[in-house]
Amino acid sequence: MTQATAEAQPNIALIKYWGKRDVERNLPAVDSLSVTLRSLRTRMSVEFSAESGIDQLQVNDAQAPALLRRVSTCLDTVCGRDRPAARVVSDSNFPIGAGLASSAAAFAALVVAADAASGHARDCITLARLAGRASGSAARSLYGGIVALRNSAANIDVKQIATPEEWPLEVVIAVTEEGAKPLGSGDAMIRSAATSPFYASWLSAQGTDFDTARTAVRNRDFASLAAVSEHNCLKMHSVMWTSRPAVVYWTRATLACMETIRKLQGDGVPVFFTIDAGPQVKAVCLPEAAEAVNSALAETAGVLRTLPSGLGPGARVLAET
Ligand code: DP6
């Protein structure tokens, strides 16, 4: 086969990856735990052809020269530097580069499509490690449901810890800006490691947060997962805020969404927030609360639209039609 198409869903971290222990190999400094979404998706089609000479990338119907280097490097990692040139076509049903984990879905799908197109058929953990080299969070999108990523001596271990059926959490994303973020997460986390006075304590407490979340998932203990996830998110943002220059992704709308979620919690609604490298707020809730959470966020000042989603599958090759 010289052509293949794969689909991957973005994932949202509840215990965050922020910081690299090896920039060259893009290995994370900390363990992380995430949920893979269902309704948001990125499709990547990769076609190798000896004739074309140079790689080409099309993202959502437009040429994307700015992203091409990262894509070419990822293809080299999967297929070797002596591979033929590739034509890559990507299509997402959600805003990209805006803190909605678009790079996680894109690189997970790219690695799976490139592996299939080059006839390798590697196993899931090998593909996850290859995706992680391109974007740390992408390693988690190889798996569905609730996913744990742990550092091992020289690499990462990634596995599913609950299927979507075992704990059918719902996520409502409050989109507050559609545009691309000013500073990518990779550069921002390198800055945090070099300059934030809180970075060392962030690293040292991550194991405890991870274990608390892991146990909460095992016991389906929503209150405990909510408490540790919000705490972990706010710590990550404290590290960002205290970097120099400061990395502040929040806007007025971000705070308004947090206030909405606090009000819902006050009314006994099982929901919590998490925020990544962008102004969007992701609300995680139990299924019975999804409608109330969705309408409360949709009515919040500054929210452009909401994207509700259950938990979904890991990255996979799509059958050709
Ligand atoms: C805030 O995976 O985008 O979303 O490895 O440099 O590509 P690179 O970083 P990336 O960082 C994700 C950061 C985060 C938290 C998370 O997803 O765990």
PDB file of N, CA, C and O in Angstrom, residues 248-277:
ATOM      1  N   VAL A 248      -0.022  33.752  29.443  1.00  0.00           N
ATOM      2  CA  VAL A 248      -1.402  33.846  29.940  1.00  0.00           C
ATOM      3  C   VAL A 248      -2.354  33.591  28.774  1.00  0.00           C
ATOM      4  O   VAL A 248      -2.423  34.388  27.841  1.00  0.00           O
ATOM      5  N   TYR A 249      -3.037  32.460  28.826  1.00  0.00           N
ATOM      6  CA  TYR A 249      -3.960  32.112  27.745  1.00  0.00           C
ATOM      7  C   TYR A 249      -5.399  32.499  28.078  1.00  0.00           C
ATOM      8  O   TYR A 249      -6.260  32.452  27.224  1.00  0.00           O
ATOM      9  N   TRP A 250      -5.664  32.809  29.343  1.00  0.00           N
ATOM     10  CA  TRP A 250      -7.043  33.075  29.761  1.00  0.00           C
ATOM     11  C   TRP A 250      -7.523  34.430  29.257  1.00  0.00           C
ATOM     12  O   TRP A 250      -6.755  35.367  29.113  1.00  0.00           O
ATOM     13  N   THR A 251      -8.820  34.511  29.045  1.00  0.00           N
ATOM     14  CA  THR A 251      -9.471  35.782  28.724  1.00  0.00           C
ATOM     15  C   THR A 251     -10.628  35.956  29.708  1.00  0.00           C
ATOM     16  O   THR A 251     -10.903  35.077  30.534  1.00  0.00           O
ATOM     17  N   ARG A 252     -11.329  37.060  29.551  1.00  0.00           N
ATOM     18  CA  ARG A 252     -12.510  37.308  30.376  1.00  0.00           C
ATOM     19  C   ARG A 252     -13.517  36.155  30.237  1.00  0.00           C
ATOM     20  O   ARG A 252     -14.141  35.737  31.197  1.00  0.00           O
ATOM     21  N   ALA A 253     -13.652  35.659  29.014  1.00  0.00           N
ATOM     22  CA  ALA A 253     -14.621  34.571  28.772  1.00  0.00           C
ATOM     23  C   ALA A 253     -14.204  33.289  29.496  1.00  0.00           C
ATOM     24  O   ALA A 253     -15.051  32.520  29.959  1.00  0.00           O
ATOM     25  N   THR A 254     -12.873  33.052  29.582  1.00  0.00           N
ATOM     26  CA  THR A 254     -12.392  31.869  30.304  1.00  0.00           C
ATOM     27  C   THR A 254     -12.867  31.935  31.757  1.00  0.00           C
ATOM     28  O   THR A 254     -13.401  30.960  32.310  1.00  0.00           O
ATOM     29  N   LEU A 255     -12.683  33.112  32.365  1.00  0.00           N
ATOM     30  CA  LEU A 255     -13.089  33.281  33.774  1.00  0.00           C
ATOM     31  C   LEU A 255     -14.601  33.185  33.932  1.00  0.00           C
ATOM     32  O   LEU A 255     -15.103  32.620  34.904  1.00  0.00           O
ATOM     33  N   ALA A 256     -15.331  33.729  32.949  1.00  0.00           N
ATOM     34  CA  ALA A 256     -16.802  33.657  33.028  1.00  0.00           C
ATOM     35  C   ALA A 256     -17.262  32.197  33.002  1.00  0.00           C
ATOM     36  O   ALA A 256     -18.179  31.804  33.731  1.00  0.00           O
ATOM     37  N   CYS A 257     -16.605  31.379  32.178  1.00  0.00           N
ATOM     38  CA  CYS A 257     -16.962  29.947  32.114  1.00  0.00           C
ATOM     39  C   CYS A 257     -16.648  29.254  33.433  1.00  0.00           C
ATOM     40  O   CYS A 257     -17.426  28.409  33.906  1.00  0.00           O
ATOM     41  N   MET A 258     -15.508  29.602  34.023  1.00  0.00           N
ATOM     42  CA  MET A 258     -15.156  28.989  35.315  1.00  0.00           C
ATOM     43  C   MET A 258     -16.211  29.353  36.364  1.00  0.00           C
ATOM     44  O   MET A 258     -16.614  28.530  37.180  1.00  0.00           O
ATOM     45  N   GLU A 259     -16.685  30.595  36.306  1.00  0.00           N
ATOM     46  CA  GLU A 259     -17.710  31.036  37.257  1.00  0.00           C
ATOM     47  C   GLU A 259     -19.012  30.264  37.035  1.00  0.00           C
ATOM     48  O   GLU A 259     -19.669  29.843  37.993  1.00  0.00           O
ATOM     49  N   THR A 260     -19.359  30.048  35.791  1.00  0.00           N
ATOM     50  CA  THR A 260     -20.570  29.257  35.470  1.00  0.00           C
ATOM     51  C   THR A 260     -20.451  27.857  36.071  1.00  0.00           C
ATOM     52  O   THR A 260     -21.400  27.331  36.666  1.00  0.00           O
ATOM     53  N   ILE A 261     -19.265  27.276  35.921  1.00  0.00           N
ATOM     54  CA  ILE A 261     -19.068  25.906  36.427  1.00  0.00           C
ATOM     55  C   ILE A 261     -19.101  25.898  37.958  1.00  0.00           C
ATOM     56  O   ILE A 261     -19.700  25.002  38.561  1.00  0.00           O
ATOM     57  N   ARG A 262     -18.533  26.894  38.563  1.00  0.00           N
ATOM     58  CA  ARG A 262     -18.603  27.010  40.032  1.00  0.00           C
ATOM     59  C   ARG A 262     -20.063  27.087  40.494  1.00  0.00           C
ATOM     60  O   ARG A 262     -20.444  26.476  41.486  1.00  0.00           O
ATOM     61  N   LYS A 263     -20.883  27.865  39.766  1.00  0.00           N
ATOM     62  CA  LYS A 263     -22.310  28.000  40.135  1.00  0.00           C
ATOM     63  C   LYS A 263     -23.005  26.654  40.019  1.00  0.00           C
ATOM     64  O   LYS A 263     -23.775  26.253  40.895  1.00  0.00           O
ATOM     65  N   LEU A 264     -22.734  25.941  38.921  1.00  0.00           N
ATOM     66  CA  LEU A 264     -23.347  24.610  38.735  1.00  0.00           C
ATOM     67  C   LEU A 264     -22.945  23.689  39.882  1.00  0.00           C
ATOM     68  O   LEU A 264     -23.771  22.970  40.450  1.00  0.00           O
ATOM     69  N   GLN A 265     -21.670  23.729  40.226  1.00  0.00           N
ATOM     70  CA  GLN A 265     -21.184  22.879  41.335  1.00  0.00           C
ATOM     71  C   GLN A 265     -21.915  23.238  42.624  1.00  0.00           C
ATOM     72  O   GLN A 265     -22.302  22.354  43.398  1.00  0.00           O
ATOM     73  N   GLY A 266     -22.153  24.526  42.824  1.00  0.00           N
ATOM     74  CA  GLY A 266     -22.871  24.991  44.017  1.00  0.00           C
ATOM     75  C   GLY A 266     -24.291  24.436  44.057  1.00  0.00           C
ATOM     76  O   GLY A 266     -24.859  24.211  45.126  1.00  0.00           O
ATOM     77  N   ASP A 267     -24.862  24.201  42.882  1.00  0.00           N
ATOM     78  CA  ASP A 267     -26.216  23.622  42.800  1.00  0.00           C
ATOM     79  C   ASP A 267     -26.178  22.094  42.818  1.00  0.00           C
ATOM     80  O   ASP A 267     -27.182  21.436  42.543  1.00  0.00           O
ATOM     81  N   GLY A 268     -25.004  21.531  43.046  1.00  0.00           N
ATOM     82  CA  GLY A 268     -24.887  20.073  43.158  1.00  0.00           C
ATOM     83  C   GLY A 268     -24.707  19.341  41.832  1.00  0.00           C
ATOM     84  O   GLY A 268     -24.820  18.109  41.775  1.00  0.00           O
ATOM     85  N   VAL A 269     -24.426  20.085  40.748  1.00  0.00           N
ATOM     86  CA  VAL A 269     -24.244  19.434  39.436  1.00  0.00           C
ATOM     87  C   VAL A 269     -22.838  18.811  39.375  1.00  0.00           C
ATOM     88  O   VAL A 269     -21.850  19.482  39.686  1.00  0.00           O
ATOM     89  N   PRO A 270     -22.725  17.526  38.981  1.00  0.00           N
ATOM     90  CA  PRO A 270     -21.407  16.872  38.908  1.00  0.00           C
ATOM     91  C   PRO A 270     -20.629  17.295  37.659  1.00  0.00           C
ATOM     92  O   PRO A 270     -20.761  16.701  36.586  1.00  0.00           O
ATOM     93  N   VAL A 271     -19.831  18.338  37.818  1.00  0.00           N
ATOM     94  CA  VAL A 271     -19.078  18.905  36.685  1.00  0.00           C
ATOM     95  C   VAL A 271     -17.794  19.531  37.222  1.00  0.00           C
ATOM     96  O   VAL A 271     -17.753  19.980  38.362  1.00  0.00           O
ATOM     97  N   PHE A 272     -16.741  19.527  36.394  1.00  0.00           N
ATOM     98  CA  PHE A 272     -15.527  20.289  36.741  1.00  0.00           C
ATOM     99  C   PHE A 272     -14.915  20.843  35.470  1.00  0.00           C
ATOM    100  O   PHE A 272     -15.277  20.428  34.367  1.00  0.00           O
ATOM    101  N   PHE A 273     -13.983  21.814  35.652  1.00  0.00           N
ATOM    102  CA  PHE A 273     -13.384  22.439  34.461  1.00  0.00           C
ATOM    103  C   PHE A 273     -11.930  22.019  34.292  1.00  0.00           C
ATOM    104  O   PHE A 273     -11.266  21.610  35.252  1.00  0.00           O
ATOM    105  N   THR A 274     -11.461  22.131  33.070  1.00  0.00           N
ATOM    106  CA  THR A 274     -10.031  22.074  32.800  1.00  0.00           C
ATOM    107  C   THR A 274      -9.752  22.994  31.622  1.00  0.00           C
ATOM    108  O   THR A 274     -10.646  23.247  30.795  1.00  0.00           O
ATOM    109  N   ILE A 275      -8.530  23.547  31.585  1.00  0.00           N
ATOM    110  CA  ILE A 275      -8.163  24.548  30.568  1.00  0.00           C
ATOM    111  C   ILE A 275      -6.750  24.226  30.087  1.00  0.00           C
ATOM    112  O   ILE A 275      -5.886  23.921  30.903  1.00  0.00           O
ATOM    113  N   ASP A 276      -6.541  24.307  28.769  1.00  0.00           N
ATOM    114  CA  ASP A 276      -5.215  23.989  28.234  1.00  0.00           C
ATOM    115  C   ASP A 276      -4.517  25.250  27.719  1.00  0.00           C
ATOM    116  O   ASP A 276      -4.779  26.320  28.229  1.00  0.00           O
ATOM    117  N   ALA A 277      -3.684  25.108  26.701  1.00  0.00           N
ATOM    118  CA  ALA A 277      -2.912  26.249  26.219  1.00  0.00           C
ATOM    119  C   ALA A 277      -3.760  27.084  25.262  1.00  0.00           C
ATOM    120  O   ALA A 277      -3.478  27.196  24.074  1.00  0.00           O
TER     121      ALA A 277
END
